Every structure is written in C-alpha cells, then in structure tokens.
C-alpha cells in the first residue's frame, strides 16, 4: 500500500509540530517570567547605600533651599499664609534643583529583609505602633535620578539656577493664594531675567529657555513623600517635614 509512507510522514510532522509548540510555549513562558521578574525588580524597596553622608549632604541642600526663600525680600513681603502655601508646593522641586546645583550624587541598594527572629520579635510591637512609612521603590528612585541627570546635561550657570529657582518658587497657580497677582508678576520677572541671561550666555541656542522650563516641570512629578522617605526619614523618622520646614522659615 502506498499510504504507508504518507502515514509515516504525517507522524513525523505531528511529532515535529508538538516539539516546536512545546518550545514556543516554553519560550513565551520564559519571556513572561522575565517580564514579571523585571517588574518585581522595579517594585523592590531600596535605601541609600551611604545614608550618613548622603543625608548630611541632603540636609545641607535643604538648609540652602530655605535660606534662598528667606533671603528674597519679595518673598518676605508676602502674607505668611502665602509663604506657607508656596513652601508646601515648591520645597520639593527647589530641593531637587539644589541637589543638581550642588552635584549631590547617591546610590541605592535593596532594603535588607528582616530575619525570621526580627519578624517574630517586631510583630507584636508593630501592631501597637503607628504604621511605618512606605519605603522607596527602585523604579521611583530611578525616575528621580533620571530627572537629575537631565538637569546635569544642561550645565546651568549660577545665574540660571537663581532665576529658575525664582520662577519655580513664585507659582501663582496654587489654590488659596491671597496675593496671586503679585506672585504672578514675580514669576514673570524671574522668567524674563532668565531669558536675558540666556541671551548673553547662549545666544546661539534659541531653544534653551523652553528646554529648561520643560525639564524643570519634570521635577514637580517627583512626589515630596519620595524625597522625604529617601533623604530625610532616616534622620527625622515619621516627623512631618512640612512642620520642620515651617519652623526653619520662621527661624532668624
């Protein structure tokens, strides 16, 4: 019969199809597992590799940020309520800009998992205490570092930093401001001064002003809670950082 070879070929094709299907399924499974592993890696909590040195550098930058506000006569002339609203809204992007200006770099590592004994001993006490703040994730810290790197690529001059800080600080769009019109005029003044500096230092780069404003807007996408948890929580614990900043603003 002539059907024998055909039947044998069909069997071979069936076996080959089965093997290829298994291999394809296995490959897709590996790819899916790889994606899941990557996502899990991004969600891992991290902490500073050198907390003492980095937190000290961050504290110095924060002090300079508050000093910048206090030394601006136009800021001091604002109602106290407006000063607090601007502080609440702008301290985080101004602090990040200070990190860039002071060239503060940092590395993170995966948060060490507590041992079985630590978990047993802390389990009872944790239930009686207030819940701990969430730890920063690797993905959020990488996004923060990406923003800083974008600013470093601009290589701003001291005058560019100063006027950009003014443009960020005097934000008239914050709800509840009493002197929003005056604050808007201060922001326009800072932006105009920044443009004048750019005209002198970077006459050939017509798009630099727009690029600076675009990158500076990315600083506002970084949550203040992330900055607090990463740089200041090791020092202040669960203390409200805004209360500390308000006290610093009042200090002579």
mmCIF file of C-alpha atoms in Angstrom, residues 24-217:
data_model
loop_
_atom_site.group_PDB
_atom_site.id
_atom_site.type_symbol
_atom_site.label_atom_id
_atom_site.label_comp_id
_atom_site.label_asym_id
_atom_site.label_seq_id
_atom_site.Cartn_x
_atom_site.Cartn_y
_atom_site.Cartn_z
ATOM 1 C CA UNK A 24 7.364 28.053 21.644
ATOM 2 C CA UNK A 25 5.214 27.751 24.757
ATOM 3 C CA UNK A 26 8.321 27.382 26.892
ATOM 4 C CA UNK A 27 9.880 30.447 25.247
ATOM 5 C CA UNK A 28 6.755 32.514 25.809
ATOM 6 C CA UNK A 29 6.665 31.348 29.393
ATOM 7 C CA UNK A 30 10.284 32.372 29.881
ATOM 8 C CA UNK A 31 9.561 35.780 28.327
ATOM 9 C CA UNK A 32 6.531 36.257 30.576
ATOM 10 C CA UNK A 33 8.518 35.211 33.627
ATOM 11 C CA UNK A 34 11.291 37.578 32.571
ATOM 12 C CA UNK A 35 8.818 40.464 32.355
ATOM 13 C CA UNK A 36 7.328 39.563 35.720
ATOM 14 C CA UNK A 37 10.801 39.332 37.215
ATOM 15 C CA UNK A 38 11.675 42.733 35.759
ATOM 16 C CA UNK A 39 8.505 44.313 37.177
ATOM 17 C CA UNK A 40 9.123 42.720 40.562
ATOM 18 C CA UNK A 41 12.673 44.050 40.457
ATOM 19 C CA UNK A 42 11.359 47.574 39.826
ATOM 20 C CA UNK A 43 8.956 47.259 42.770
ATOM 21 C CA UNK A 44 11.647 46.219 45.214
ATOM 22 C CA UNK A 45 12.169 48.673 48.043
ATOM 23 C CA UNK A 46 15.529 50.386 48.285
ATOM 24 C CA UNK A 47 17.516 52.548 50.674
ATOM 25 C CA UNK A 48 20.642 54.696 50.462
ATOM 26 C CA UNK A 49 23.961 52.896 50.236
ATOM 27 C CA UNK A 50 25.697 55.602 52.299
ATOM 28 C CA UNK A 51 22.880 57.124 54.390
ATOM 29 C CA UNK A 52 25.064 59.153 56.736
ATOM 30 C CA UNK A 53 26.975 61.028 54.026
ATOM 31 C CA UNK A 54 24.015 61.368 51.648
ATOM 32 C CA UNK A 55 21.553 62.521 54.335
ATOM 33 C CA UNK A 56 24.074 65.090 55.534
ATOM 34 C CA UNK A 57 24.538 66.427 52.006
ATOM 35 C CA UNK A 58 20.753 66.481 51.518
ATOM 36 C CA UNK A 59 20.267 68.348 54.810
ATOM 37 C CA UNK A 60 22.791 70.978 53.715
ATOM 38 C CA UNK A 61 20.922 71.438 50.435
ATOM 39 C CA UNK A 62 17.608 71.745 52.291
ATOM 40 C CA UNK A 63 19.066 74.438 54.559
ATOM 41 C CA UNK A 64 20.282 76.369 51.500
ATOM 42 C CA UNK A 65 16.848 75.998 49.905
ATOM 43 C CA UNK A 66 15.098 77.557 52.902
ATOM 44 C CA UNK A 67 17.784 80.257 53.115
ATOM 45 C CA UNK A 68 17.132 81.102 49.471
ATOM 46 C CA UNK A 69 13.467 81.751 50.276
ATOM 47 C CA UNK A 70 14.201 83.735 53.440
ATOM 48 C CA UNK A 71 16.736 85.962 51.691
ATOM 49 C CA UNK A 72 14.295 87.061 48.991
ATOM 50 C CA UNK A 73 12.721 90.371 50.095
ATOM 51 C CA UNK A 74 9.826 89.838 47.685
ATOM 52 C CA UNK A 75 9.054 86.511 49.369
ATOM 53 C CA UNK A 76 9.224 88.013 52.857
ATOM 54 C CA UNK A 77 6.728 90.711 51.840
ATOM 55 C CA UNK A 78 4.076 88.091 51.087
ATOM 56 C CA UNK A 79 1.392 87.221 53.654
ATOM 57 C CA UNK A 80 2.508 84.424 55.959
ATOM 58 C CA UNK A 81 -0.275 82.194 54.659
ATOM 59 C CA UNK A 82 1.020 82.633 51.103
ATOM 60 C CA UNK A 83 4.563 81.884 52.218
ATOM 61 C CA UNK A 84 3.380 78.593 53.710
ATOM 62 C CA UNK A 85 1.428 77.669 50.573
ATOM 63 C CA UNK A 86 4.453 78.376 48.356
ATOM 64 C CA UNK A 87 6.683 76.438 50.743
ATOM 65 C CA UNK A 88 4.353 73.433 50.702
ATOM 66 C CA UNK A 89 4.094 73.448 46.905
ATOM 67 C CA UNK A 90 7.653 74.310 45.923
ATOM 68 C CA UNK A 91 10.101 72.983 48.511
ATOM 69 C CA UNK A 92 10.495 69.605 46.773
ATOM 70 C CA UNK A 93 11.374 70.840 43.236
ATOM 71 C CA UNK A 94 13.588 73.571 44.712
ATOM 72 C CA UNK A 95 15.386 70.966 46.827
ATOM 73 C CA UNK A 96 15.932 68.748 43.780
ATOM 74 C CA UNK A 97 17.290 71.729 41.869
ATOM 75 C CA UNK A 98 19.632 72.287 44.802
ATOM 76 C CA UNK A 99 20.834 68.682 44.559
ATOM 77 C CA UNK A 100 21.662 69.303 40.912
ATOM 78 C CA UNK A 101 23.468 72.571 41.633
ATOM 79 C CA UNK A 102 25.497 71.058 44.473
ATOM 80 C CA UNK A 103 26.265 67.955 42.363
ATOM 81 C CA UNK A 104 24.943 65.603 45.048
ATOM 82 C CA UNK A 105 25.033 62.032 43.748
ATOM 83 C CA UNK A 106 23.829 58.912 45.531
ATOM 84 C CA UNK A 107 23.405 55.186 45.067
ATOM 85 C CA UNK A 108 20.763 52.873 46.482
ATOM 86 C CA UNK A 109 20.662 49.231 47.438
ATOM 87 C CA UNK A 110 17.888 46.774 48.069
ATOM 88 C CA UNK A 111 16.376 47.129 51.520
ATOM 89 C CA UNK A 112 17.632 44.249 53.679
ATOM 90 C CA UNK A 113 14.823 41.881 54.607
ATOM 91 C CA UNK A 114 14.390 41.309 58.349
ATOM 92 C CA UNK A 115 15.399 37.923 59.659
ATOM 93 C CA UNK A 116 12.820 35.439 60.917
ATOM 94 C CA UNK A 117 13.737 36.277 64.526
ATOM 95 C CA UNK A 118 13.373 40.016 63.875
ATOM 96 C CA UNK A 119 9.959 39.493 62.305
ATOM 97 C CA UNK A 120 8.778 37.468 65.304
ATOM 98 C CA UNK A 121 10.113 39.970 67.836
ATOM 99 C CA UNK A 122 8.804 43.027 65.980
ATOM 100 C CA UNK A 123 5.428 41.585 65.040
ATOM 101 C CA UNK A 124 3.778 42.345 68.369
ATOM 102 C CA UNK A 125 5.284 45.802 68.783
ATOM 103 C CA UNK A 126 4.470 46.836 65.204
ATOM 104 C CA UNK A 127 0.785 46.096 65.780
ATOM 105 C CA UNK A 128 0.758 48.519 68.702
ATOM 106 C CA UNK A 129 2.661 51.264 66.867
ATOM 107 C CA UNK A 130 1.634 53.609 64.069
ATOM 108 C CA UNK A 131 2.136 52.099 60.614
ATOM 109 C CA UNK A 132 5.602 52.635 59.134
ATOM 110 C CA UNK A 133 6.091 54.845 56.078
ATOM 111 C CA UNK A 134 6.391 53.074 52.761
ATOM 112 C CA UNK A 135 9.948 52.503 51.545
ATOM 113 C CA UNK A 136 11.024 53.995 48.178
ATOM 114 C CA UNK A 137 10.954 51.584 45.237
ATOM 115 C CA UNK A 138 13.751 51.088 42.735
ATOM 116 C CA UNK A 139 11.543 52.392 39.893
ATOM 117 C CA UNK A 140 10.716 55.644 41.712
ATOM 118 C CA UNK A 141 14.362 56.298 42.604
ATOM 119 C CA UNK A 142 15.461 55.627 39.017
ATOM 120 C CA UNK A 143 12.873 58.152 37.814
ATOM 121 C CA UNK A 144 14.276 60.674 40.284
ATOM 122 C CA UNK A 145 17.842 60.054 39.126
ATOM 123 C CA UNK A 146 16.727 60.433 35.506
ATOM 124 C CA UNK A 147 15.364 63.921 36.280
ATOM 125 C CA UNK A 148 18.630 64.915 37.957
ATOM 126 C CA UNK A 149 20.659 63.605 35.025
ATOM 127 C CA UNK A 150 18.541 65.647 32.598
ATOM 128 C CA UNK A 151 19.387 68.802 34.518
ATOM 129 C CA UNK A 152 23.080 67.987 34.740
ATOM 130 C CA UNK A 153 23.123 67.704 30.959
ATOM 131 C CA UNK A 154 22.036 71.380 30.743
ATOM 132 C CA UNK A 155 25.106 72.559 32.708
ATOM 133 C CA UNK A 156 23.361 75.633 34.130
ATOM 134 C CA UNK A 157 25.289 78.688 35.295
ATOM 135 C CA UNK A 158 24.791 80.124 38.837
ATOM 136 C CA UNK A 159 22.593 82.934 37.455
ATOM 137 C CA UNK A 160 20.468 80.445 35.519
ATOM 138 C CA UNK A 161 19.948 78.449 38.720
ATOM 139 C CA UNK A 162 18.992 81.564 40.692
ATOM 140 C CA UNK A 163 16.390 82.857 38.232
ATOM 141 C CA UNK A 164 14.984 79.382 37.607
ATOM 142 C CA UNK A 165 14.506 78.925 41.356
ATOM 143 C CA UNK A 166 12.574 82.181 41.428
ATOM 144 C CA UNK A 167 10.387 81.062 38.532
ATOM 145 C CA UNK A 168 9.622 77.788 40.333
ATOM 146 C CA UNK A 169 9.037 79.372 43.752
ATOM 147 C CA UNK A 170 6.629 82.094 42.641
ATOM 148 C CA UNK A 171 3.884 79.855 41.306
ATOM 149 C CA UNK A 172 0.616 81.847 41.008
ATOM 150 C CA UNK A 173 -1.477 78.752 40.219
ATOM 151 C CA UNK A 174 -1.510 77.431 43.797
ATOM 152 C CA UNK A 175 -5.097 77.483 45.145
ATOM 153 C CA UNK A 176 -5.758 79.742 48.131
ATOM 154 C CA UNK A 177 -3.109 82.415 47.489
ATOM 155 C CA UNK A 178 -4.068 85.902 48.664
ATOM 156 C CA UNK A 179 -1.515 87.732 46.516
ATOM 157 C CA UNK A 180 -1.666 85.586 43.379
ATOM 158 C CA UNK A 181 -1.431 88.578 41.007
ATOM 159 C CA UNK A 182 1.697 89.871 42.728
ATOM 160 C CA UNK A 183 3.197 86.368 42.745
ATOM 161 C CA UNK A 184 2.459 86.027 39.029
ATOM 162 C CA UNK A 185 4.344 89.273 38.364
ATOM 163 C CA UNK A 186 7.310 87.927 40.344
ATOM 164 C CA UNK A 187 7.318 84.719 38.306
ATOM 165 C CA UNK A 188 7.250 86.659 35.030
ATOM 166 C CA UNK A 189 10.083 88.846 36.300
ATOM 167 C CA UNK A 190 12.190 85.776 37.129
ATOM 168 C CA UNK A 191 11.461 84.202 33.734
ATOM 169 C CA UNK A 192 12.341 87.435 31.949
ATOM 170 C CA UNK A 193 15.623 87.678 33.856
ATOM 171 C CA UNK A 194 16.385 84.064 32.939
ATOM 172 C CA UNK A 195 15.762 84.816 29.257
ATOM 173 C CA UNK A 196 18.097 87.818 29.427
ATOM 174 C CA UNK A 197 20.867 85.681 30.916
ATOM 175 C CA UNK A 198 20.343 83.061 28.223
ATOM 176 C CA UNK A 199 20.570 85.730 25.541
ATOM 177 C CA UNK A 200 24.020 86.654 26.862
ATOM 178 C CA UNK A 201 25.396 83.200 27.614
ATOM 179 C CA UNK A 202 23.705 81.053 24.965
ATOM 180 C CA UNK A 203 22.786 83.356 22.109
ATOM 181 C CA UNK A 204 23.152 80.565 19.547
ATOM 182 C CA UNK A 205 20.881 78.164 21.463
ATOM 183 C CA UNK A 206 17.402 79.556 20.797
ATOM 184 C CA UNK A 207 15.594 76.585 22.312
ATOM 185 C CA UNK A 208 17.428 76.532 25.643
ATOM 186 C CA UNK A 209 14.791 78.541 27.564
ATOM 187 C CA UNK A 210 11.962 76.207 26.520
ATOM 188 C CA UNK A 211 14.153 73.178 27.258
ATOM 189 C CA UNK A 212 14.954 74.444 30.763
ATOM 190 C CA UNK A 213 11.275 75.028 31.556
ATOM 191 C CA UNK A 214 10.329 71.614 30.181
ATOM 192 C CA UNK A 215 12.925 69.751 32.234
ATOM 193 C CA UNK A 216 12.115 71.793 35.341
ATOM 194 C CA UNK A 217 8.480 70.707 35.037
#
